[in-house]
Coordinates of C-alpha atoms in Angstrom, one line a residue:
M1 CA 6.5 -5.7 39.9
T2 CA 2.8 -6.0 39.5
Q3 CA 0.6 -3.4 37.6
I4 CA -2.5 -4.4 35.9
A5 CA -2.7 -5.9 32.0
G6 CA -3.4 -3.4 30.5
H7 CA -0.5 -1.5 31.4
L8 CA 2.2 -3.8 31.1
L9 CA 0.8 -5.1 27.3
V10 CA 2.0 -0.6 26.5
E11 CA 4.5 -1.3 28.1
C12 CA 5.0 -4.3 26.0
L13 CA 4.4 -2.7 23.1
V14 CA 6.9 0.2 24.1
A15 CA 9.5 -3.0 24.7
Q16 CA 9.1 -4.0 21.2
G17 CA 9.4 0.0 19.3
A18 CA 6.9 0.8 18.4
T19 CA 6.3 4.8 18.8
H20 CA 2.7 4.9 17.7
A21 CA -0.8 3.3 18.3
F22 CA -4.0 4.4 16.1
G23 CA -7.4 3.2 17.1
V24 CA -11.4 4.4 18.6
P25 CA -11.8 4.2 22.4
G26 CA -13.7 1.6 23.8
E27 CA -15.1 0.0 26.9
S28 CA -14.1 -2.9 26.2
Y29 CA -10.1 -1.7 26.6
L30 CA -10.2 0.9 29.2
A31 CA -7.3 -0.4 30.8
V32 CA -5.3 -0.2 27.9
L33 CA -6.5 3.6 26.9
D34 CA -5.4 3.8 31.1
G35 CA -1.8 2.8 29.8
F36 CA -1.3 4.8 26.7
H37 CA -1.6 7.9 29.7
A38 CA 1.4 5.8 32.5
Y39 CA 3.8 5.2 29.1
R40 CA 2.1 9.0 27.0
D41 CA 6.0 9.8 27.1
S42 CA 7.2 7.2 25.2
I43 CA 4.4 6.2 22.9
R44 CA 1.3 7.9 21.3
F45 CA -2.0 6.5 21.2
I46 CA -3.1 9.1 18.0
V47 CA -7.1 9.4 18.6
N48 CA -9.4 8.5 15.2
R49 CA -12.6 9.2 14.0
Q50 CA -12.9 5.4 12.6
E51 CA -12.3 1.9 12.7
G52 CA -11.3 1.9 9.4
G53 CA -9.6 4.9 9.0
A54 CA -6.9 4.1 12.6
A55 CA -7.1 0.1 10.9
F56 CA -5.1 1.9 7.6
M57 CA -3.2 4.3 9.2
A58 CA -1.6 2.1 11.7
E59 CA -1.2 -0.2 7.4
A60 CA 0.1 3.3 6.0
H61 CA 3.0 3.3 9.3
G62 CA 3.8 -0.2 8.2
K63 CA 4.9 0.0 4.9
L64 CA 6.8 3.0 6.1
T65 CA 9.0 0.9 8.6
G66 CA 8.8 -2.1 8.1
R67 CA 7.8 -3.0 11.5
P68 CA 3.6 -4.2 12.8
G69 CA 1.7 -1.1 13.3
V70 CA -0.7 -1.5 15.7
C71 CA -4.0 -0.2 16.2
F72 CA -6.5 -0.8 18.6
V73 CA -10.4 -1.5 18.0
T74 CA -13.8 -2.8 20.5
R75 CA -14.9 -5.3 20.4
G76 CA -18.2 -6.3 17.7
P77 CA -18.7 -2.8 14.9
G78 CA -15.4 -1.3 16.5
A79 CA -13.2 -4.7 15.4
T80 CA -15.3 -5.9 11.7
N81 CA -14.9 -1.5 10.8
A82 CA -11.5 -2.2 11.1
S83 CA -11.6 -5.6 9.0
I84 CA -10.6 -3.8 5.6
G85 CA -7.4 -2.0 6.9
V86 CA -6.5 -5.5 8.4
H87 CA -7.3 -7.3 4.7
T88 CA -5.0 -4.7 3.1
A89 CA -2.6 -5.4 4.6
F90 CA -3.0 -8.9 4.4
Q91 CA -2.9 -8.4 0.2
D92 CA -0.4 -6.1 0.7
S93 CA 1.6 -7.7 2.6
T94 CA 1.9 -5.6 5.4
P95 CA 2.7 -6.2 9.6
L96 CA 0.1 -4.3 11.3
V97 CA -1.3 -6.3 14.6
L98 CA -4.5 -5.6 15.3
F99 CA -5.9 -5.6 19.1
V100 CA -9.9 -6.0 19.9
G101 CA -10.9 -5.4 23.0
D102 CA -13.5 -8.1 23.4
V103 CA -16.6 -9.4 25.7
A104 CA -15.7 -10.7 29.4
S105 CA -14.7 -13.9 30.1
D106 CA -17.6 -14.7 32.3
Q107 CA -19.8 -13.8 29.7
R108 CA -19.0 -15.6 26.2
D109 CA -20.1 -17.5 23.7
R110 CA -23.6 -16.0 25.1
E111 CA -23.8 -13.7 21.7
A112 CA -23.2 -11.1 24.7
F113 CA -23.1 -7.1 24.2
Q114 CA -20.9 -6.5 20.7
E115 CA -19.6 -10.5 20.4
V116 CA -17.7 -11.5 17.2
D117 CA -16.4 -14.9 16.9
F118 CA -13.0 -12.8 16.1
C119 CA -11.0 -16.4 15.7
S120 CA -12.7 -17.8 12.6
F121 CA -14.0 -13.6 11.4
F122 CA -10.4 -12.9 10.6
G123 CA -9.8 -16.9 11.2
P124 CA -6.0 -17.0 8.9
S125 CA -5.8 -19.7 6.0
T126 CA -4.2 -18.8 2.5
K127 CA -7.4 -16.4 1.5
G128 CA -7.8 -15.1 5.4
M129 CA -8.0 -11.9 6.1
A130 CA -5.3 -12.7 9.4
K131 CA -1.3 -14.4 9.6
R132 CA -2.5 -15.3 13.0
V133 CA -5.6 -14.8 15.5
E134 CA -5.5 -15.9 19.4
R135 CA -7.0 -14.1 21.6
I136 CA -5.0 -13.9 25.2
D137 CA -6.4 -14.9 28.2
D138 CA -3.2 -15.1 30.8
P139 CA -2.1 -11.9 31.6
E140 CA 1.9 -13.4 32.7
R141 CA 1.4 -14.6 28.9
M142 CA 1.4 -11.1 27.5
P143 CA 4.5 -10.2 26.3
E144 CA 4.6 -14.0 25.1
Y145 CA 1.8 -13.3 22.5
I146 CA 2.9 -9.2 22.1
A147 CA 6.6 -10.7 20.9
R148 CA 5.1 -14.0 18.3
A149 CA 3.0 -11.2 17.4
F150 CA 5.3 -9.2 16.4
A151 CA 7.4 -12.0 14.9
T152 CA 5.5 -13.2 12.7
A153 CA 3.7 -10.4 10.6
M154 CA 7.0 -9.9 10.5
N155 CA 8.7 -12.9 9.2
G156 CA 8.2 -14.5 6.1
R157 CA 5.5 -12.6 3.8
P158 CA 4.8 -10.4 6.0
G159 CA 0.5 -9.4 7.2
P160 CA -1.7 -8.6 9.9
V161 CA -2.0 -10.9 13.8
V162 CA -4.7 -9.9 15.8
L163 CA -5.5 -10.4 19.7
V164 CA -7.8 -10.0 21.0
L165 CA -8.0 -8.3 25.0
P166 CA -11.3 -10.2 27.1
E167 CA -11.8 -6.5 29.6
D168 CA -11.9 -8.8 32.7
M169 CA -8.6 -9.4 31.9
L170 CA -7.2 -6.6 31.0
V171 CA -7.4 -5.6 34.7
K172 CA -6.0 -8.3 36.6
P173 CA -2.8 -7.9 37.6
A174 CA 0.3 -9.3 36.4
A175 CA 4.4 -9.9 37.9
A176 CA 5.5 -10.6 33.7
R177 CA 7.9 -7.8 32.2
P178 CA 8.3 -7.4 28.6
L179 CA 10.1 -9.9 25.9
A180 CA 13.1 -8.0 23.9
R181 CA 12.2 -6.8 21.0
V182 CA 12.3 -8.8 17.7
E183 CA 13.6 -8.7 14.4
A184 CA 12.4 -10.6 11.2
V185 CA 14.2 -12.9 10.4
Q186 CA 16.4 -12.6 6.9
A187 CA 16.3 -16.0 4.8
W188 CA 19.4 -16.0 1.8
S189 CA 19.6 -17.1 -1.5
D190 CA 21.2 -20.5 -1.4
P191 CA 23.9 -20.1 -3.6
G192 CA 23.6 -23.2 -5.9
S193 CA 20.5 -21.0 -6.8
L194 CA 21.9 -17.5 -8.5
R195 CA 24.3 -20.2 -10.0
T196 CA 21.0 -21.0 -11.6
L197 CA 20.0 -17.7 -11.8
R198 CA 23.1 -17.1 -13.2
E199 CA 23.4 -19.7 -16.4
M200 CA 19.8 -18.3 -16.8
L201 CA 20.4 -15.2 -17.0
L202 CA 23.2 -16.3 -20.0
A203 CA 21.2 -18.0 -21.7
A204 CA 18.4 -14.5 -22.0
Q205 CA 18.2 -12.9 -24.7
R206 CA 15.2 -10.9 -23.6
P207 CA 15.4 -10.2 -19.6
F208 CA 13.2 -8.6 -17.8
V209 CA 12.9 -6.9 -13.9
I210 CA 10.0 -6.8 -11.7
A211 CA 10.2 -5.1 -8.3
G212 CA 8.0 -5.4 -5.9
G213 CA 6.4 -6.2 -3.0
S214 CA 6.7 -5.2 1.1
G215 CA 10.1 -5.8 3.0
W216 CA 13.0 -3.6 1.1
T217 CA 14.6 -1.1 2.6
V218 CA 16.8 1.7 1.3
Q219 CA 20.1 -0.4 1.3
S220 CA 18.2 -3.6 -0.7
A221 CA 16.8 -1.4 -3.7
Q222 CA 20.2 0.1 -3.6
A223 CA 22.0 -3.3 -3.7
L224 CA 18.6 -4.3 -7.1
Q225 CA 19.9 -1.3 -8.4
R226 CA 23.2 -1.7 -8.2
F227 CA 22.2 -5.8 -9.4
A228 CA 20.2 -4.6 -12.6
E229 CA 22.7 -1.9 -13.0
N230 CA 26.0 -4.6 -13.8
W231 CA 23.4 -6.7 -15.9
K232 CA 22.4 -4.3 -17.8
L233 CA 18.6 -4.5 -17.0
P234 CA 15.4 -3.3 -17.7
V235 CA 13.0 -3.1 -14.7
G236 CA 9.5 -2.7 -14.3
N237 CA 7.6 -2.1 -10.9
A238 CA 5.3 -4.4 -9.6
F239 CA 1.2 -2.5 -9.2
R240 CA 1.5 -0.3 -6.2
F241 CA 4.6 -0.2 -6.1
Q242 CA 6.7 2.8 -8.2
D243 CA 9.1 3.1 -5.3
T244 CA 10.8 0.2 -5.5
F245 CA 12.8 0.9 -7.8
D246 CA 13.9 4.8 -9.4
N247 CA 11.6 5.5 -12.2
F248 CA 14.2 8.9 -13.3
H249 CA 16.8 6.2 -13.9
P250 CA 18.3 5.7 -17.4
Q251 CA 16.8 1.3 -17.4
Y252 CA 13.1 2.3 -15.7
A253 CA 10.8 0.0 -17.9
G254 CA 7.1 1.1 -16.0
D255 CA 4.5 0.7 -13.5
V256 CA 3.4 -3.4 -14.6
G257 CA -0.3 -2.6 -12.7
I258 CA -3.4 -2.5 -13.8
G259 CA -3.8 -1.2 -17.6
P260 CA 0.3 -1.3 -18.4
S261 CA 0.6 1.3 -22.2
A262 CA 0.7 -1.3 -25.0
R263 CA 5.0 -1.1 -25.1
L264 CA 5.5 -2.8 -22.2
A265 CA 2.7 -5.2 -22.0
A266 CA 4.7 -6.1 -25.2
R267 CA 8.0 -6.5 -24.1
I268 CA 6.5 -8.4 -21.2
N269 CA 5.1 -10.9 -23.6
D270 CA 8.3 -11.5 -25.7
S271 CA 10.6 -11.2 -22.9
D272 CA 12.4 -14.8 -22.7
L273 CA 13.1 -14.6 -18.5
I274 CA 11.3 -13.2 -16.0
L275 CA 12.8 -12.5 -12.9
A276 CA 10.2 -11.2 -10.3
I277 CA 12.0 -10.1 -7.1
G278 CA 9.5 -10.0 -4.6
P279 CA 6.2 -9.9 -5.6
R280 CA 3.7 -12.0 -4.8
L281 CA 2.2 -12.0 -8.3
G282 CA -1.1 -10.9 -8.0
E283 CA -4.0 -10.7 -10.2
M284 CA -2.8 -6.5 -10.8
T285 CA 0.1 -7.3 -12.3
T286 CA -0.7 -9.8 -13.5
G287 CA -3.5 -8.7 -15.8
G288 CA -5.4 -11.2 -14.6
Y289 CA -3.1 -14.2 -14.8
T290 CA -3.0 -12.7 -19.3
L291 CA 0.3 -10.5 -19.2
L292 CA 1.9 -13.4 -17.2
Q293 CA 0.3 -16.7 -18.1
A294 CA -0.5 -19.0 -15.3
P295 CA 0.7 -21.4 -14.5
R296 CA 3.4 -21.2 -16.2
T297 CA 4.3 -18.4 -17.9
R298 CA 5.7 -17.8 -21.7
Q299 CA 8.5 -17.2 -20.3
K300 CA 11.2 -18.6 -18.1
L301 CA 10.0 -16.7 -14.5
V302 CA 12.2 -17.2 -11.2
H303 CA 10.7 -15.7 -8.3
I304 CA 11.9 -14.8 -5.4
H305 CA 9.8 -14.1 -2.4
A306 CA 10.2 -13.2 0.8
G307 CA 7.4 -16.5 2.2
A308 CA 7.7 -20.2 1.1
E309 CA 4.6 -20.5 1.3
E310 CA 3.7 -18.1 -2.1
L311 CA 6.0 -19.5 -4.1
N312 CA 4.4 -22.2 -6.5
R313 CA 1.3 -21.3 -5.4
V314 CA 0.0 -19.5 -8.7
Y315 CA 3.0 -20.1 -10.8
Q316 CA 4.6 -22.5 -11.0
A317 CA 8.3 -20.7 -11.9
D318 CA 11.3 -22.8 -13.0
L319 CA 14.0 -21.1 -10.5
A320 CA 11.9 -20.6 -6.6
I321 CA 13.9 -18.7 -4.8
N322 CA 13.0 -18.3 -0.9
A323 CA 14.7 -15.1 0.5
T324 CA 14.1 -11.5 1.9
M325 CA 14.4 -8.6 -0.2
N326 CA 17.7 -6.9 2.4
A327 CA 19.0 -11.0 1.2
A328 CA 18.4 -11.9 -1.9
A329 CA 19.7 -8.0 -4.3
R330 CA 22.7 -8.1 -2.1
S331 CA 22.8 -11.9 -2.8
L332 CA 22.2 -10.8 -6.7
E333 CA 24.0 -7.3 -7.2
V334 CA 27.5 -9.4 -6.1
L335 CA 26.0 -12.0 -8.8
S336 CA 28.7 -12.1 -11.4
A337 CA 28.7 -10.7 -14.7
P338 CA 29.7 -10.2 -18.4
V339 CA 31.5 -7.6 -20.3
S340 CA 28.8 -6.9 -22.3
V341 CA 25.5 -8.6 -22.1
P342 CA 23.0 -8.9 -26.0
W343 CA 20.6 -7.5 -24.7
E344 CA 21.7 -3.4 -24.3
D345 CA 19.5 -2.1 -27.0
W346 CA 16.4 -3.6 -25.6
T347 CA 16.2 -2.2 -22.1
A348 CA 17.3 0.9 -24.2
G349 CA 14.1 0.4 -25.7
C350 CA 12.3 -0.5 -22.5
N351 CA 13.2 3.0 -21.0
A352 CA 11.8 4.4 -24.1
D353 CA 8.8 3.3 -23.9
Y354 CA 8.3 3.7 -21.0
L355 CA 9.1 8.1 -21.6
D356 CA 6.9 7.9 -24.2
N357 CA 3.9 7.2 -22.5
L358 CA 4.4 9.9 -20.2
L359 CA 3.1 12.4 -23.8
P360 CA 0.3 12.2 -22.7
Q361 CA -3.6 12.5 -24.9
K362 CA -5.9 14.9 -26.0
L363 CA -8.1 14.9 -23.4
P364 CA -11.8 17.9 -23.2
G365 CA -12.4 19.6 -20.7
D366 CA -10.2 22.6 -18.3
I367 CA -8.8 20.7 -16.5
D368 CA -4.8 19.1 -18.0
M369 CA -4.2 16.3 -15.4
P370 CA -1.4 15.8 -17.0
A371 CA -0.1 19.2 -16.4
I372 CA -1.8 18.9 -12.9
I373 CA 0.5 16.2 -12.3
G374 CA 3.8 18.2 -13.9
L375 CA 2.7 20.4 -11.4
L376 CA 3.2 18.4 -8.0
Q377 CA 6.6 17.0 -9.4
K378 CA 7.3 19.9 -9.7
H379 CA 6.7 21.3 -6.6
L380 CA 6.8 18.1 -4.0
P381 CA 9.9 17.8 -1.9
A382 CA 11.5 14.7 -2.8
D383 CA 10.6 13.2 0.3
A384 CA 7.0 14.0 0.6
V385 CA 4.8 10.5 1.2
V386 CA 2.5 10.5 -2.5
T387 CA -0.9 7.9 -1.1
N388 CA -3.8 7.0 -3.0
G389 CA -6.7 5.0 -2.4
A390 CA -8.9 3.5 -4.8
G391 CA -10.2 4.9 -8.1
N392 CA -9.4 5.6 -12.3
F393 CA -8.0 8.8 -11.0
A394 CA -4.8 6.9 -9.3
G395 CA -4.2 6.4 -12.6
W396 CA -2.9 10.3 -13.5
M397 CA -0.4 9.3 -10.5
H398 CA 0.1 6.4 -11.6
R399 CA 1.2 6.6 -15.4
F400 CA 2.7 11.0 -14.9
F401 CA 4.2 11.3 -11.6
K402 CA 7.9 9.7 -11.4
H403 CA 9.3 8.7 -8.0
H404 CA 12.9 8.9 -7.1
G405 CA 11.8 5.8 -4.0
L406 CA 13.3 4.3 -1.7
A407 CA 17.0 4.2 -3.4
K408 CA 16.9 8.1 -2.8
G409 CA 16.5 6.7 0.9
H410 CA 12.7 6.8 0.9
K411 CA 10.1 5.5 0.1
T412 CA 7.7 7.9 -1.0
Q413 CA 4.6 5.5 -2.5
L414 CA 1.7 4.3 -0.8
A415 CA -1.4 2.8 -2.1
P416 CA -3.0 0.0 -2.3
T417 CA -2.9 -2.8 -4.1
S418 CA -5.8 -4.1 -2.2
G419 CA -8.1 -1.4 -3.8
A420 CA -9.7 -0.7 -1.2
M421 CA -11.2 2.9 -0.8
G422 CA -10.9 5.1 1.5
Y423 CA -7.1 4.4 2.2
G424 CA -5.3 7.3 0.7
V425 CA -6.7 10.0 3.0
P426 CA -5.7 8.5 6.4
A427 CA -3.0 7.0 5.0
G428 CA -1.9 9.9 4.3
I429 CA -1.9 12.3 7.8
G430 CA -0.5 8.3 9.3
A431 CA 2.5 9.0 7.0
A432 CA 2.6 12.9 7.7
I433 CA 2.3 12.5 11.5
V434 CA 4.4 9.5 12.1
T435 CA 7.7 10.9 10.3
G436 CA 6.8 14.2 10.2
R437 CA 6.7 15.0 6.1
L438 CA 4.6 16.2 4.2
A439 CA 2.1 14.3 2.6
F440 CA 0.4 13.9 -0.3
T441 CA -2.8 12.6 -1.4
I442 CA -4.8 12.9 -4.5
A443 CA -8.5 10.7 -4.4
G444 CA -11.2 10.8 -5.9
D445 CA -15.0 12.6 -4.6
G446 CA -16.6 9.0 -3.8
D447 CA -13.2 7.4 -2.6
F448 CA -12.9 10.9 -0.1
L449 CA -16.2 10.3 1.5
M450 CA -14.9 6.5 3.5
N451 CA -13.1 8.1 5.6
G452 CA -13.0 12.2 4.6
Q453 CA -13.9 12.3 8.7
E454 CA -9.9 12.2 9.5
L455 CA -9.5 15.2 8.6
A456 CA -10.3 15.6 12.2
T457 CA -7.2 13.5 12.8
A458 CA -5.1 16.0 11.0
A459 CA -6.6 18.9 12.6
M460 CA -6.1 17.6 16.2
Y461 CA -1.9 16.7 15.3
G462 CA -1.4 18.8 13.2
A463 CA -0.5 17.0 10.4
K464 CA 0.4 18.8 7.2
S465 CA -1.2 16.8 4.1
I466 CA -2.4 18.3 1.3
I467 CA -5.2 16.4 -0.6
V468 CA -6.7 17.5 -4.4
V469 CA -9.8 15.9 -4.5
L470 CA -11.3 15.2 -8.1
N471 CA -14.4 16.1 -7.9
N472 CA -16.2 14.1 -11.2
G473 CA -19.8 13.5 -10.0
M474 CA -20.0 10.1 -9.8
F475 CA -18.6 6.9 -8.9
G476 CA -15.5 6.6 -11.9
T477 CA -14.2 3.1 -12.6
I478 CA -17.9 1.7 -12.2
R479 CA -19.0 4.0 -14.0
M480 CA -16.5 3.3 -17.1
H481 CA -17.0 -0.9 -16.5
Q482 CA -21.2 0.1 -16.7
E483 CA -20.8 2.0 -20.2
R484 CA -18.2 -1.0 -21.0
E485 CA -21.4 -3.3 -20.5
F486 CA -24.2 -1.5 -20.4
P487 CA -23.9 1.4 -22.6
T488 CA -26.2 4.5 -21.6
H489 CA -27.6 2.4 -18.7
V490 CA -26.9 4.1 -15.6
S491 CA -27.7 2.7 -12.3
G492 CA -26.1 3.2 -9.1
T493 CA -22.5 5.4 -9.9
Q494 CA -24.2 9.1 -9.5
L495 CA -23.5 11.2 -6.9
Q496 CA -24.7 14.3 -4.6
N497 CA -21.6 15.6 -3.6
P498 CA -20.8 18.6 -0.8
D499 CA -18.9 21.4 -1.2
F500 CA -15.7 20.0 -0.6
A501 CA -14.0 22.6 0.4
A502 CA -15.8 23.9 3.0
L503 CA -15.8 20.8 4.5
A504 CA -12.3 21.1 4.4
R505 CA -12.7 24.5 6.8
A506 CA -14.8 22.8 8.6
Y507 CA -12.5 21.3 10.0
G508 CA -10.1 22.8 10.6
L509 CA -8.6 22.9 7.3
A510 CA -7.7 25.1 4.2
G511 CA -9.8 24.3 1.7
T512 CA -10.0 25.6 -1.8
R513 CA -11.2 24.9 -5.7
I514 CA -10.1 24.9 -8.7
T515 CA -12.1 24.9 -12.2
R516 CA -9.3 25.3 -14.7
T517 CA -5.5 24.8 -14.2
E518 CA -3.7 27.5 -14.7
E519 CA -5.5 28.1 -10.8
F520 CA -3.6 24.6 -9.2
E521 CA -0.4 26.7 -9.6
P522 CA -0.9 29.3 -6.8
A523 CA -3.3 27.1 -4.8
L524 CA -0.5 24.6 -4.3
I525 CA 2.3 26.9 -4.0
A526 CA -0.1 28.5 -1.0
A527 CA -1.3 24.6 0.3
L528 CA 2.8 24.2 0.9
A529 CA 3.2 27.4 2.2
R530 CA 0.7 26.7 5.4
K531 CA 1.5 24.8 8.0
E532 CA -2.2 23.2 8.4
G533 CA -3.0 21.2 6.3
T534 CA -5.1 21.8 2.2
L535 CA -7.7 20.1 0.7
I536 CA -7.8 21.6 -3.2
E537 CA -11.0 20.7 -4.5
I538 CA -10.7 20.2 -8.8
T539 CA -13.8 20.0 -11.2
L540 CA -13.6 17.4 -12.8
S541 CA -15.0 16.3 -16.8
P542 CA -16.9 13.0 -16.6
E543 CA -15.7 12.4 -19.5
V544 CA -12.0 12.8 -18.5
I545 CA -13.1 9.0 -17.7
T546 CA -8.9 7.4 -18.0
S547 CA -5.7 9.5 -18.5
R548 CA -6.4 6.9 -22.4
T549 CA -9.1 7.5 -23.0
T550 CA -12.9 9.1 -22.6
L551 CA -16.3 8.0 -21.4
S552 CA -18.2 8.8 -24.1
G553 CA -15.3 7.0 -26.9
I554 CA -15.6 3.7 -24.0
T555 CA -19.5 4.4 -24.6
E556 CA -19.3 4.0 -28.7
A557 CA -16.7 1.6 -28.8
A558 CA -19.4 -0.6 -26.6
L559 CA -22.5 0.2 -28.3
K560 CA -20.2 -0.8 -31.8
R561 CA -19.0 -3.9 -30.3
R562 CA -23.1 -4.7 -30.4

């Protein structure tokens, strides 16, 4: 059967199991939009209001499902807007395929309207934004390119792939048929490495597991838990992968992320064996490469990762194992453990330190943020998808909210390890659209306005997302650093904000504002009962800059150092 290439492309996506595609329409890929109409019973095209929001929704889809999220944008401004989502997918190791409508083939290399050299812009490298960038010039090869894009996005260290679509190619006839659905290839730990790992464990006195990264499933998270239980190991979760290991488990040691508690940092420092299972050991998890010193750690290091190119790239491991998380965890859970280990008290102490960190410091103002998080813990359903963007506001959830996580059946955290502002709102809306589960987002005032227009998308598709906006009238994270480095010199960090609750109502959601802690619970209960989404604005004192200290406390400390 012959059809135009734009229709074949959509048929290929259906063959790869894609159920949703996110995007902003453009004249450069009208033939694909017509294909979505032709296959509307098999795949949904979700119309976004800005390409950055579309790319974030696709990235969230990739995190939730393990299959590539799909995003469509037009050339030039559309692609550059979407690049923030591509970079997030790269740093977060999330499978994603971005399709970019491009200028016609006979107009290339003339700086045609909105023309960009996408191979250079997204160029693949160890420091780039995409694993692969390709241009499809022959419509008969469409199935080959799409199958390869899905395979590349999922295999090894997952990540984004960019496919460029010349406008004239998409309207050409094609007789090719879609290729079969591709699956991620599993890399297994070799038996010799597993024996070495067992010997290293038996020689340890204070081991510590850091679990995280992408590629985890319910089954692999459960296998990880059985491994930890067999060997009585303390487990911390890597930065913004807090749903990898159950936070309620008596062996949970905490979030190895930005500014970990002093006790957790001391535990890692005092450990004699680090088992890093899944994370790439980036800057945030390693405390700027000082909590774990690069390139050689003070502790013995076992690094297990799905991407061979990631092993020994930053840290020279004592034992490097190239394995996907499903394979690694299943190998580890059958690693025979001794009857007793010398670190049982150490493991219990790690958990006790974590529980002590849940005890809040007294901070000023009429809003008690630990109490707010406690109410979220009490009322949100166990399978709620919790999202955030970037900013100090996220620290409240990172420190005080406890994820049951994957081992209990659901991925529950979507957060950008890339530190991209504006991620949380579209990620939550995309998650609600894809899964039908309740999405909860915490956002700062600056963070929200990066992609707040996607509330229109939530209203259009009936996505139930509850969004809490913490409004302190400033870019709080930057202000914190500013007070530390240039105390009392406020520049470029103050904000004049809209009425966020009224803005939500204008989009068709419910909106309310609270100024005192006791007002939050009834507002949350009402939001949970509504069919539509809700935005709850919380006015927060600028003094409450982090979960541990005040803005004036940071300023005073900086002035004393001078």
